[in-house]
Coordinates of C-alpha atoms in Angstrom, one line a residue:
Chain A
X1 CA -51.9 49.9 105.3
X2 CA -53.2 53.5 103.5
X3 CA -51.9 53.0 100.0
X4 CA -51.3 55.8 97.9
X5 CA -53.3 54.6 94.8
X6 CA -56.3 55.6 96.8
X7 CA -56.0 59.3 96.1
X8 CA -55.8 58.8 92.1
X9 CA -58.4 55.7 92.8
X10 CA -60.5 56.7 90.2
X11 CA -58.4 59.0 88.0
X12 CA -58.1 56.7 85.4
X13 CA -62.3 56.7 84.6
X14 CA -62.5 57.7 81.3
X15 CA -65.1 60.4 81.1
X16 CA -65.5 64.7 80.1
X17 CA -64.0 65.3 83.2
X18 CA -60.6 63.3 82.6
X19 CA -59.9 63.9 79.7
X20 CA -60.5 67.7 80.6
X21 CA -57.1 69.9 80.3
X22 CA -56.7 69.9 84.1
X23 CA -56.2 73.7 83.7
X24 CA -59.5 74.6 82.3
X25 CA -61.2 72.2 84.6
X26 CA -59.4 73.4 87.8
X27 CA -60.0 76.8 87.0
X28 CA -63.3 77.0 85.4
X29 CA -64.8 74.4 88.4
X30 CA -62.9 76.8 91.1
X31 CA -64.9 79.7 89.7
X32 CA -68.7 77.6 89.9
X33 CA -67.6 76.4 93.4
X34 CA -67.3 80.1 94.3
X35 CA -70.1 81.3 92.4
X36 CA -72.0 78.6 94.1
X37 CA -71.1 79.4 97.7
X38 CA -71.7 83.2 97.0
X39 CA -75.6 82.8 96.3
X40 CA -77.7 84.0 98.6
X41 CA -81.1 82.7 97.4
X42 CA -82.5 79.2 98.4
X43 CA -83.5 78.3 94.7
X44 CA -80.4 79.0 93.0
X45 CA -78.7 77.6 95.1
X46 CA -80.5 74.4 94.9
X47 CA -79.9 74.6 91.1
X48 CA -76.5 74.8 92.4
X49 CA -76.9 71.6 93.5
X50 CA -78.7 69.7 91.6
X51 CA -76.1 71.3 88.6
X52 CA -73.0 69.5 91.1
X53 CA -74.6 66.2 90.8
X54 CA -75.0 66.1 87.4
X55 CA -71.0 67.0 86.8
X56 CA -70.3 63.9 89.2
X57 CA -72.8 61.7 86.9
X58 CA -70.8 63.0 84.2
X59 CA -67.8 62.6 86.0
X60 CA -68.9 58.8 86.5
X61 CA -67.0 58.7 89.9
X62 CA -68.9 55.5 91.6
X63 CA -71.7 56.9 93.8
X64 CA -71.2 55.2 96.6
X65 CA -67.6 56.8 96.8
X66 CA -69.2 59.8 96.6
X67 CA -71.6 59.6 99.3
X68 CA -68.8 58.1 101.4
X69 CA -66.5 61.3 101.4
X70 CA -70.1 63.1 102.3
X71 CA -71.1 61.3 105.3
X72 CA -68.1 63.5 107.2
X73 CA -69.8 66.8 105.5
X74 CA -73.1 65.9 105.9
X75 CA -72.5 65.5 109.9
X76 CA -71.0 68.5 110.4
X77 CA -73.4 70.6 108.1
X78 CA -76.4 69.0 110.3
X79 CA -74.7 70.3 113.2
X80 CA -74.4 73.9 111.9
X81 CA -78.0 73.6 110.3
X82 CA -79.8 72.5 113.2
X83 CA -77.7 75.6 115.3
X84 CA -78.5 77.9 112.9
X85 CA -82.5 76.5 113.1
X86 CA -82.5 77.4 116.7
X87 CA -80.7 80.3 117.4
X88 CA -80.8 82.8 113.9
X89 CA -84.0 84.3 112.8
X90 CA -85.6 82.5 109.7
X91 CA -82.9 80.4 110.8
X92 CA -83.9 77.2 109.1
X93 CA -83.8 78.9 105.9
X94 CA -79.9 80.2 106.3
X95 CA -79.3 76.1 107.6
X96 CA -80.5 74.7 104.5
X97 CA -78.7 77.4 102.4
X98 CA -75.3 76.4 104.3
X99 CA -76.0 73.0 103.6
X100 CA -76.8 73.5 99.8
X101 CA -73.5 75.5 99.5
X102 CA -71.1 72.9 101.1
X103 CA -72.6 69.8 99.2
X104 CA -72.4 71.4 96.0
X105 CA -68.9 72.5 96.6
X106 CA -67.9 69.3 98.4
X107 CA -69.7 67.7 95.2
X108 CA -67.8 70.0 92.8
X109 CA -64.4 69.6 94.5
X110 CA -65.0 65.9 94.2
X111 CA -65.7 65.9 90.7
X112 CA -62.4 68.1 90.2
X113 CA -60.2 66.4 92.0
X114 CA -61.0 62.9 91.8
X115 CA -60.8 62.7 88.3
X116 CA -57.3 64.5 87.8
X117 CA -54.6 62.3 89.0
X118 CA -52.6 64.3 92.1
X119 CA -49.0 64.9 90.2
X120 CA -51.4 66.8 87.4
X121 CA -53.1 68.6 90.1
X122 CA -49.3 69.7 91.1
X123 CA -48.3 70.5 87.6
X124 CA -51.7 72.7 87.1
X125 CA -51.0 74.6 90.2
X126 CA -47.2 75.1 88.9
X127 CA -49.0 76.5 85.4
X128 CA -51.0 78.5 86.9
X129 CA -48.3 80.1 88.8
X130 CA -49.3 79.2 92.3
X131 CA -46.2 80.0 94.6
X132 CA -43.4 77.2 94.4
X133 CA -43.2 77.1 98.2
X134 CA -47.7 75.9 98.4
X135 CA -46.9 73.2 95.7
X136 CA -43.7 71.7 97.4
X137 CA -45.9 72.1 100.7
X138 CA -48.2 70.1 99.3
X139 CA -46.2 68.1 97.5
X140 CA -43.9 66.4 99.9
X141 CA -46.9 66.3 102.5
X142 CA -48.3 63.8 99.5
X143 CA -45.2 62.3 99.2
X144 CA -43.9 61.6 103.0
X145 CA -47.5 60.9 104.6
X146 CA -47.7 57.5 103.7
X147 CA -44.4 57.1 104.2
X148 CA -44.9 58.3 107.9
X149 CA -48.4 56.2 108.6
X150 CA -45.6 53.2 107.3
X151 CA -43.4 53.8 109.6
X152 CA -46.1 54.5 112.4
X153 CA -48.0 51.3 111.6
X154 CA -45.0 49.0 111.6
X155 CA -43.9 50.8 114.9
X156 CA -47.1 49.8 116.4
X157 CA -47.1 46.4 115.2
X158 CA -43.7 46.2 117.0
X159 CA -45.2 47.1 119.8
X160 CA -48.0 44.4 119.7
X161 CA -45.7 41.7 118.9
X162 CA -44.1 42.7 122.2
X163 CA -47.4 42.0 123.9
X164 CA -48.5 45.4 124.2
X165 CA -52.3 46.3 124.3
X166 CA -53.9 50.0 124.4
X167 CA -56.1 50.1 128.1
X168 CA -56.9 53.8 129.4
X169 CA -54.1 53.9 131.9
X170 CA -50.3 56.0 132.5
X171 CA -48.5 53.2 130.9
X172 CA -50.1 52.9 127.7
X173 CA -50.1 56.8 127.4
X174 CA -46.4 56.8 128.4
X175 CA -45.9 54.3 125.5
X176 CA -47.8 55.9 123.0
X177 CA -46.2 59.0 123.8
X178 CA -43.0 57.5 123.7
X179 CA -43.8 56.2 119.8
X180 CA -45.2 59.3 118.7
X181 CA -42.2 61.2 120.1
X182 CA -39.7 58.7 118.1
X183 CA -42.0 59.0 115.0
X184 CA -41.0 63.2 115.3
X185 CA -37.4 62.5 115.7
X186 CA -37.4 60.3 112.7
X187 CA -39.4 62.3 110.4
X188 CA -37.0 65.3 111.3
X189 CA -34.0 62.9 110.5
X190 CA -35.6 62.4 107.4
X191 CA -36.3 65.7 106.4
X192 CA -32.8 66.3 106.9
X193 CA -31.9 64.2 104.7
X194 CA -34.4 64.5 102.1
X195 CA -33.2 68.3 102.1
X196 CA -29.5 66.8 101.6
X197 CA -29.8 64.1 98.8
X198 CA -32.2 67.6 96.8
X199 CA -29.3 69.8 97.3
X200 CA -26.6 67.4 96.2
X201 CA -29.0 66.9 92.9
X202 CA -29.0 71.3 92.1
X203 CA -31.7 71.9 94.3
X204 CA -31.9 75.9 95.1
X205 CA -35.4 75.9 96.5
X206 CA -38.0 76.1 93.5
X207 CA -39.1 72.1 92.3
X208 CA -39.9 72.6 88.6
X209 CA -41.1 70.2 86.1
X210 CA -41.5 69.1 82.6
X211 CA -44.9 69.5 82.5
X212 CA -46.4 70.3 79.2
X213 CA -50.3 70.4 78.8
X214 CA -52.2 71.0 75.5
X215 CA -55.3 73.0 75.4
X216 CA -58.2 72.1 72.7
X217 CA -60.8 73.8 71.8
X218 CA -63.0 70.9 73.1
X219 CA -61.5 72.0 76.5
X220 CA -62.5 75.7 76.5
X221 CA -66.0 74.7 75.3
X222 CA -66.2 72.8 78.6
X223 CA -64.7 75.8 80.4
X224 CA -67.2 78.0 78.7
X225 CA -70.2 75.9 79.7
X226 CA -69.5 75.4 83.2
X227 CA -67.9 79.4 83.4
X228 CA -71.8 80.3 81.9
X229 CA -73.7 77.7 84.4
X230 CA -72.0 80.0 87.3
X231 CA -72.5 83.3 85.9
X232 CA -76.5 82.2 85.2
X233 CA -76.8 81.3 88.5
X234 CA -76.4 84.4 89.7
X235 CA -78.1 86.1 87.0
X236 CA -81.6 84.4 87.3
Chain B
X1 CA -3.3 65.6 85.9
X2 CA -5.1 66.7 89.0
X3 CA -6.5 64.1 90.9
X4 CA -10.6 63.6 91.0
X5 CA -10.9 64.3 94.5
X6 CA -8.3 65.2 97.0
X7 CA -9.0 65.5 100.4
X8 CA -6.4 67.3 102.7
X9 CA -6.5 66.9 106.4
X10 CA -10.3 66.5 106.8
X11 CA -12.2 67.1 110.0
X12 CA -15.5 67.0 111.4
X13 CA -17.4 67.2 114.5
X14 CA -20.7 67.0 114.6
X15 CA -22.8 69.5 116.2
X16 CA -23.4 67.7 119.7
X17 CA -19.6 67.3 120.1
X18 CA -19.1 63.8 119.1
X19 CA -15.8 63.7 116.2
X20 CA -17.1 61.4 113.2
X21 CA -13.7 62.3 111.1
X22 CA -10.3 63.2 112.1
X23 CA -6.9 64.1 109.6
X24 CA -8.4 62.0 106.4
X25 CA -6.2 62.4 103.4
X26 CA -6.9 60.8 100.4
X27 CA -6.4 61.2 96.7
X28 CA -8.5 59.7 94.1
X29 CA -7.2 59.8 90.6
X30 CA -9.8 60.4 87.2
X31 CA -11.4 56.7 86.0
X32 CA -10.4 55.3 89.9
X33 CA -12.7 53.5 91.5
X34 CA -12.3 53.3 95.2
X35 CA -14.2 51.6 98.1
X36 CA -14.2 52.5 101.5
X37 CA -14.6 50.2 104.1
X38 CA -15.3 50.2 108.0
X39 CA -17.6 49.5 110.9
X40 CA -20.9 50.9 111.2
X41 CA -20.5 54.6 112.7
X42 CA -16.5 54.8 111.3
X43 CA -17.9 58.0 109.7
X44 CA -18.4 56.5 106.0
X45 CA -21.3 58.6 104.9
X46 CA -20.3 61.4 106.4
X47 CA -16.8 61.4 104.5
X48 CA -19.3 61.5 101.7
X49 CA -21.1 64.2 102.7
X50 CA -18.2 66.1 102.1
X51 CA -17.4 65.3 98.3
X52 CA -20.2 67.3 97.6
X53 CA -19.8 70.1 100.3
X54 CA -23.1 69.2 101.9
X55 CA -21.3 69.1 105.1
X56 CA -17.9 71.2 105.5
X57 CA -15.5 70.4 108.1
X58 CA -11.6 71.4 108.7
X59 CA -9.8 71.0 106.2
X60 CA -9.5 70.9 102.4
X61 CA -11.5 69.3 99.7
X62 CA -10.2 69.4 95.8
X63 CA -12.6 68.3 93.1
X64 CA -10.6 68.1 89.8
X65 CA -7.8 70.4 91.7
X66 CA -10.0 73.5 92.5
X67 CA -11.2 73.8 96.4
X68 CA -14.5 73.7 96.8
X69 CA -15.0 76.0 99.4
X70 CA -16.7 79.0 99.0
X71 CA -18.5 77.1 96.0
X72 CA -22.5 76.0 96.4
X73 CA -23.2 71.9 96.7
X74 CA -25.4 73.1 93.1
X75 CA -22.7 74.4 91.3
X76 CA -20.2 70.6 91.4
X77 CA -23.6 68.8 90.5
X78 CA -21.8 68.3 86.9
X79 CA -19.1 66.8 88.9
X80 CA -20.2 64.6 91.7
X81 CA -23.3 62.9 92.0
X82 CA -24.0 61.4 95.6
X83 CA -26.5 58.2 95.7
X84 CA -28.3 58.0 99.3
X85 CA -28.3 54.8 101.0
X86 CA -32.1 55.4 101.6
X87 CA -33.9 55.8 98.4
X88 CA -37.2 57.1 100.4
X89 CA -34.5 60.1 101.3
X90 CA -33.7 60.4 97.7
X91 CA -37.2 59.8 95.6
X92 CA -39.8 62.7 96.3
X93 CA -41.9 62.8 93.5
X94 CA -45.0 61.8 92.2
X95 CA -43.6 60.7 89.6
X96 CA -40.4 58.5 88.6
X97 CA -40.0 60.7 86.0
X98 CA -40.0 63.8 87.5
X99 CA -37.8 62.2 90.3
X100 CA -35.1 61.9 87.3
X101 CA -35.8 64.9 85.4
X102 CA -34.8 66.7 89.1
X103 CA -31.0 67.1 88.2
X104 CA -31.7 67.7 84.7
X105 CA -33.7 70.4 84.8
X106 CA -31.6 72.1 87.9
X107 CA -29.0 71.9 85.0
X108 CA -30.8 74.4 83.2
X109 CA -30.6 72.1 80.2
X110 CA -33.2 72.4 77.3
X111 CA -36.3 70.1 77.5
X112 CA -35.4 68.0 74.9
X113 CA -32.4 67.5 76.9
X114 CA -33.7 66.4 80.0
X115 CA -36.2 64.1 78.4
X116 CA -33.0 62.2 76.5
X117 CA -31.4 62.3 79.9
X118 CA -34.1 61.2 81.9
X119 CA -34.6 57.9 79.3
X120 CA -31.1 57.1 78.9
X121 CA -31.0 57.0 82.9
X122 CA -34.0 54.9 83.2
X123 CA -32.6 52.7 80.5
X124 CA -29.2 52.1 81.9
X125 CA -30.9 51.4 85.5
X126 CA -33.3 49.1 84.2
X127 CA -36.0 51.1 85.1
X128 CA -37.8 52.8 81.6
X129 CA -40.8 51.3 82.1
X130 CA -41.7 52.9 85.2
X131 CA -41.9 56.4 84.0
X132 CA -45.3 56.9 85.1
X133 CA -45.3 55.0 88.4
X134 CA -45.3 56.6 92.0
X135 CA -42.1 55.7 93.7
X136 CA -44.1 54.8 96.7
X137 CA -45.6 52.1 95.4
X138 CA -42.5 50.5 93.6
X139 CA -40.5 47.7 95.7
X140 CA -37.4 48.5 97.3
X141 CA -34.8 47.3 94.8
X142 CA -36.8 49.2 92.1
X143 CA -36.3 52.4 94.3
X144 CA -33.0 51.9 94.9
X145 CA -32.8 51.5 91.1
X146 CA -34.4 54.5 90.6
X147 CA -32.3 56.6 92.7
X148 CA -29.4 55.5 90.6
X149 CA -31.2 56.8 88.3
X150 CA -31.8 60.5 89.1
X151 CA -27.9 60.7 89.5
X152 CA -26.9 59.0 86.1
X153 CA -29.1 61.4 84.6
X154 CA -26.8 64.3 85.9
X155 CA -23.9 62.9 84.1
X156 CA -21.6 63.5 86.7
X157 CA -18.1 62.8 86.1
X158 CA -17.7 61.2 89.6
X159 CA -20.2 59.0 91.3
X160 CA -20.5 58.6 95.2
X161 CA -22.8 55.6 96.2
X162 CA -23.5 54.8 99.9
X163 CA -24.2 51.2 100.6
X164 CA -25.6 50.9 97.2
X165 CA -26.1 47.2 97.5
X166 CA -27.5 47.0 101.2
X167 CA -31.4 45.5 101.8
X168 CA -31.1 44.3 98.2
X169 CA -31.9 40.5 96.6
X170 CA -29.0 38.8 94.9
X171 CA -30.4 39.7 91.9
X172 CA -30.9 43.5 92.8
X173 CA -27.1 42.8 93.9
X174 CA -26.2 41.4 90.4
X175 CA -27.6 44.6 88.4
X176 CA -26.3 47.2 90.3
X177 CA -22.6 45.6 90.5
X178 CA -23.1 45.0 86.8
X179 CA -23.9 48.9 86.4
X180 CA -21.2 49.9 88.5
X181 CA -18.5 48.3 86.7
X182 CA -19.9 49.7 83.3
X183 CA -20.0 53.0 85.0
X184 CA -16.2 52.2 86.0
X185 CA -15.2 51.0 82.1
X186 CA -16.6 53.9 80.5
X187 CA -14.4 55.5 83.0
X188 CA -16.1 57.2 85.8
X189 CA -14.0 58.0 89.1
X190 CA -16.4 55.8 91.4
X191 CA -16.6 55.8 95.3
X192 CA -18.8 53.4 96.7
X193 CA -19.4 52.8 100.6
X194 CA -19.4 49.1 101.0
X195 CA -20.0 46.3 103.9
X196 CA -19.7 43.1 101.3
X197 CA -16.2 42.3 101.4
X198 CA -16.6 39.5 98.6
X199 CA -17.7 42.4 96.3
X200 CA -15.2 44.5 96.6
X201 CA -12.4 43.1 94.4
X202 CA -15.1 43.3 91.5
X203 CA -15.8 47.0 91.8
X204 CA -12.8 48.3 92.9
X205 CA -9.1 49.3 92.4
X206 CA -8.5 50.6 95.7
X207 CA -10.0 50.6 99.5
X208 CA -9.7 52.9 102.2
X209 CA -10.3 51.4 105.7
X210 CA -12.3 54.3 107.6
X211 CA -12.5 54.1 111.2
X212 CA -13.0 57.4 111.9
X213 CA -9.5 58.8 110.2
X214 CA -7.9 56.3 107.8
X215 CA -6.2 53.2 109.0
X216 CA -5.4 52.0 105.9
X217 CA -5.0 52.2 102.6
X218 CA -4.0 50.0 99.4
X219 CA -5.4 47.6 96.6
X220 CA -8.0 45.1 97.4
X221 CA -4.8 42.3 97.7
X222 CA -2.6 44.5 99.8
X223 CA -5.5 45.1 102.3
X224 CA -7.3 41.5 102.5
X225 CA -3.6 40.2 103.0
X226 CA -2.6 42.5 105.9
X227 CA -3.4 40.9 109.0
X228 CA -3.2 43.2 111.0
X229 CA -5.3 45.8 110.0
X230 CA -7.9 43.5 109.7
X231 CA -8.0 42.3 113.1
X232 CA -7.8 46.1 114.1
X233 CA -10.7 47.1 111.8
X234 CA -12.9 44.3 112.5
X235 CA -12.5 43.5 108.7
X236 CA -13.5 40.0 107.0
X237 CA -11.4 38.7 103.9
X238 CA -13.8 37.3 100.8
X239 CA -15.4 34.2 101.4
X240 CA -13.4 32.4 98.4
X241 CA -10.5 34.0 99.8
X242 CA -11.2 32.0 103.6
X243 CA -11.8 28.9 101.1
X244 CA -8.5 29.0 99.6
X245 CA -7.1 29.4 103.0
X246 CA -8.4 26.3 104.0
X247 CA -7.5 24.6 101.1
X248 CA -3.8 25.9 101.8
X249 CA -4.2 23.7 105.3
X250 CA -4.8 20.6 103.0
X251 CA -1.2 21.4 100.7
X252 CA -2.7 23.1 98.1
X253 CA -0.2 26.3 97.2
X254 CA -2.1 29.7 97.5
X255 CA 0.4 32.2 96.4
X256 CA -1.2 34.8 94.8
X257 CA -4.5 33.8 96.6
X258 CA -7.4 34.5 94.4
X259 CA -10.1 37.4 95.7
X260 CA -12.8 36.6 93.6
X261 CA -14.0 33.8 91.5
X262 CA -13.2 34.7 88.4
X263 CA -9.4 34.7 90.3
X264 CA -10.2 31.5 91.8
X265 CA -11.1 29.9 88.5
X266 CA -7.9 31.2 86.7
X267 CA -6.2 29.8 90.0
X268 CA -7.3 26.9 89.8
X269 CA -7.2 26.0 85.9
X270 CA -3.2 27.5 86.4
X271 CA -2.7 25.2 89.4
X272 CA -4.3 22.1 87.7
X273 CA -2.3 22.4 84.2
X274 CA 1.0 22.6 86.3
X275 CA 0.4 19.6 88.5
X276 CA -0.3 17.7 85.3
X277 CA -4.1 18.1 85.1
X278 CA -5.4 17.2 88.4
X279 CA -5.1 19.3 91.8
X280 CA -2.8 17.2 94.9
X281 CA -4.9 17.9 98.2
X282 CA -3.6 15.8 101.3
X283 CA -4.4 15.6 105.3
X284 CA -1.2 15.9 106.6
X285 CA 0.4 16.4 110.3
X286 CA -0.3 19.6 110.9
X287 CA -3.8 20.1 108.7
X288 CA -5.9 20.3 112.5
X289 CA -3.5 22.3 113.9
X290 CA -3.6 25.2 111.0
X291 CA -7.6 24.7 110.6
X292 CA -8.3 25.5 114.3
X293 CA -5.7 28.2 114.1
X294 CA -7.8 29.5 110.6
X295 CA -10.7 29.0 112.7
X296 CA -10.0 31.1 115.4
X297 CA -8.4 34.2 113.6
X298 CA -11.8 34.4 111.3
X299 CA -14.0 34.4 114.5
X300 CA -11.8 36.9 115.8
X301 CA -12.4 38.8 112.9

């Protein structure tokens, strides 16, 4: 059963990177990630790069976590890389700069993300004045989606215990269909509901917290360094 | 005084036609607690659903003496705090803490304010060491716990539970009866939607019976004692109550038949010092006869 520890799995690492002020890590990362996948020459943006993988060894994020979440990537960026090889002119060249481009931001991402635990990432997006309705989007999608693969898992173990087994013929799609069309009735019950018990507690459509962050100057040193990394990459 | 809630010929169909409540009138006085009882599907929730104008049917509904209608579900917060039977409905955090500092902060009350709210709640519920923790991962009675929670930290003068005991442990039973009946000294008007008969002498002054409109009303004695309405309401008397009667079928005298045990140890201690210290049980000629009859009107039941 998908837990929801997994998303804050290593959050609690002690290293730069958590103890960052999410804010200044969020935002000064966001602006190397875009930096990074706005160069246009192959040596930067292997700098790029190689400048990603040293904020995940900083990070200390386990690396074979890390090259887990990449095997997806790296699949689809061979894909477009090997397209690009064949069909564009100097085509190989555009491939690998693709390819640099996503890992280091899949990298950076990684090292941002992991490392802030997700209510943090909510309250940093609320600071910095993202619009109420993204956060409670996201928010309740982190909320209810385990709750849903719950309720989705125990309705197929019901199923099994009633001797049922998935072959590739009308019944088994009827059945399935027949699950995943209860699962939608129920999560619509719920949301109903959900909606009801928030209104009976105030709720007038903005989800506001206590969130209080303090900046040092330890954090904007950080900001600053990484903020100077993705302006000298474009500069050199 | 105006009563806590008054409810004046209530109605309610729901959307696809079927009627879920029809003519209920009821009047709760302030520091009352109330229960209301019925099957499955005799319209309990929704009847709570309306306290808080989250549903609106015919009729007219008086919080304190002033009609709610025309008044938003966020503006009676400070008066009526609903607790959902499904705490996954109620918790949507990340956080427990931010669960409880929901109703709080909707107050518009100061920070400081909503942090001494939010600890107090935790406190009373059991629950202040979970600030931190993701109400997914907590168990079921700690959720349920925690829902509590984000009410008590609205201070509401009235508090609505539905089925608050229901999937719980008999511990997770225990604490929230206990809390319940502090909430009722310190003299909150209560409303709890219940199924355990055998716990509703303890929490409560008075029961509806709800099958759709009321079919009955009175103190928990007056309605575990009339037959009839609980044959017609598929209602079960206490356990210790069905003990005693059985023990009436063996001579002992059951008049003013105790609800609850702490009734049925004054019973008997009474009983005992009268007879002259020990308690006169006996089979006599017609002990089978009333048994079976016992028997049968409890599997009726």
């Amino acid at each position: 059963m998908p837990k929801l520890d997994e998303i804050d799995l290593y959050a609690g690492i002690e290293s730069p990177l958590s103890r960052w002020d999410p804010r200044v890590k969020l935002t000064s990362i966001l602006l190397l990630i875009f930096s990074i996948v706005l160069l246009d020459d192959l040596i930067p943006a292997a700098l790029g790069l190689i400048l990603s993988f040293l904020i995940i060894l900083i990070s200390r994020i386990p690396l074979n976590f890390v090259l887990e979440r990449m095997r997806w990537v790296f699949l689809f960026v061979l894909f477009i890389f090997i397209v690009l090889s064949i069909t564009a002119s100097r085509g190989v060249e555009k491939g690998a700069l693709v390819a640099l481009r996503a890992f280091s931001a899949i990298l950076l991402a990684l090292a941002m993300l992991s490392t802030t635990r997700f209510e943090q990432v909510l309250k940093t997006m609320e600071k910095l004045r993202v619009p109420n309705k993204l956060i409670q989007t996201v928010l309740f999608t982190y909320r209810y989606i385990f709750l849903l693969a719950d309720e989705s898992h125990r309705m197929f173990t019901s199923l099994k215990a009633r001797g049922f087994r998935g072959r590739t013929d009308m019944r088994t799609m009827i059945t399935i269909g027949n699950s995943i069309a209860m699962l939608f009735v129920r999560s619509y019950e719920r949301a109903q509901r959900v909606y009801e018990a928030m209104i009976s507690r105030g709720y007038s459509g903005v989800v506001n917290s206590l969130a209080e962050f303090e900046i040092k100057n330890v954090d904007y040193v950080k900001g600053i360094i990484v903020i100077i990394f993705a302006v000298s990459l474009h500069v050199i | 005084m105006p009563a806590s809630i008054e409810l004046k010929n209530l109605g309610y169909v729901y959307p696809d036609g079927t009627e879920a409540l029809r003519n209920i009138s009821l009047r709760i006085e302030e520091g009352e607690s109330v229960a209301v009882l019925g099957p499955n599907g005799a319209g309990k929730s929704t009847l709570l659903l309306h306290l808080n104008g989250i549903l609106r049917g015919e009729g007219t509904v008086k919080i304190s003496g002033s009609d709610i209608k025309g008044k938003e579900t966020r503006e009676l917060i400070g008066d009526i705090g609903l607790v959902f039977q499904d705490p996954d409905d109620q918790l949507f955090s990340t956080t427990v803490f931010d669960d409880v500092a929901f109703g709080p902060l909707n107050m518009n009350l100061s920070k400081e304010e909503v942090r001494g709210r939010v600890a107090s709640a935790l406190k009373r519920a059991g629950m202040e060491k979970f600030e931190d923790r993701c109400p997914h991962n907590l168990s079921f009675g700690e959720k349920r716990k925690v829902s509590i929670a984000t009410v008590l930290s609205m201070d509401s003068r009235i508090m609505v539970f539905d089925e608050p005991l229901s999937n719980l442990d008999p511990r997770g039973k225990r604490e929230i009866i206990s809390l319940i009946k502090e909430l009722k000294r310190e003299g909150k008007t209560i409303i709890t939607a219940i199924h355990d008969v055998n716990i509703v002498p303890e929490i409560a002054d008075r029961i509806y019976v709800l099958n759709k409109e009321i079919i009955g009303e009175g103190t928990p004695r007056e309605v575990f004692m009339n037959t009839k309405l609980l044959s017609n309401s598929n209602l079960d008397i206490p356990v210790i109550t069905q003990f005693f009667e059985v023990l009436s079928c063996f001579g002992y005298d059951t008049t003013d038949i105790p609800l609850s045990i702490d009734e049925a140890i004054s019973h008997l201690t009474r009983t005992i010092e009268k007879d002259g210290g020990h308690i006169h049980l006996h089979i006599h000629e017609h002990t089978h006869k009333e048994i079976n009859r016992l028997k049968r009107r409890h599997e009726h039941q």
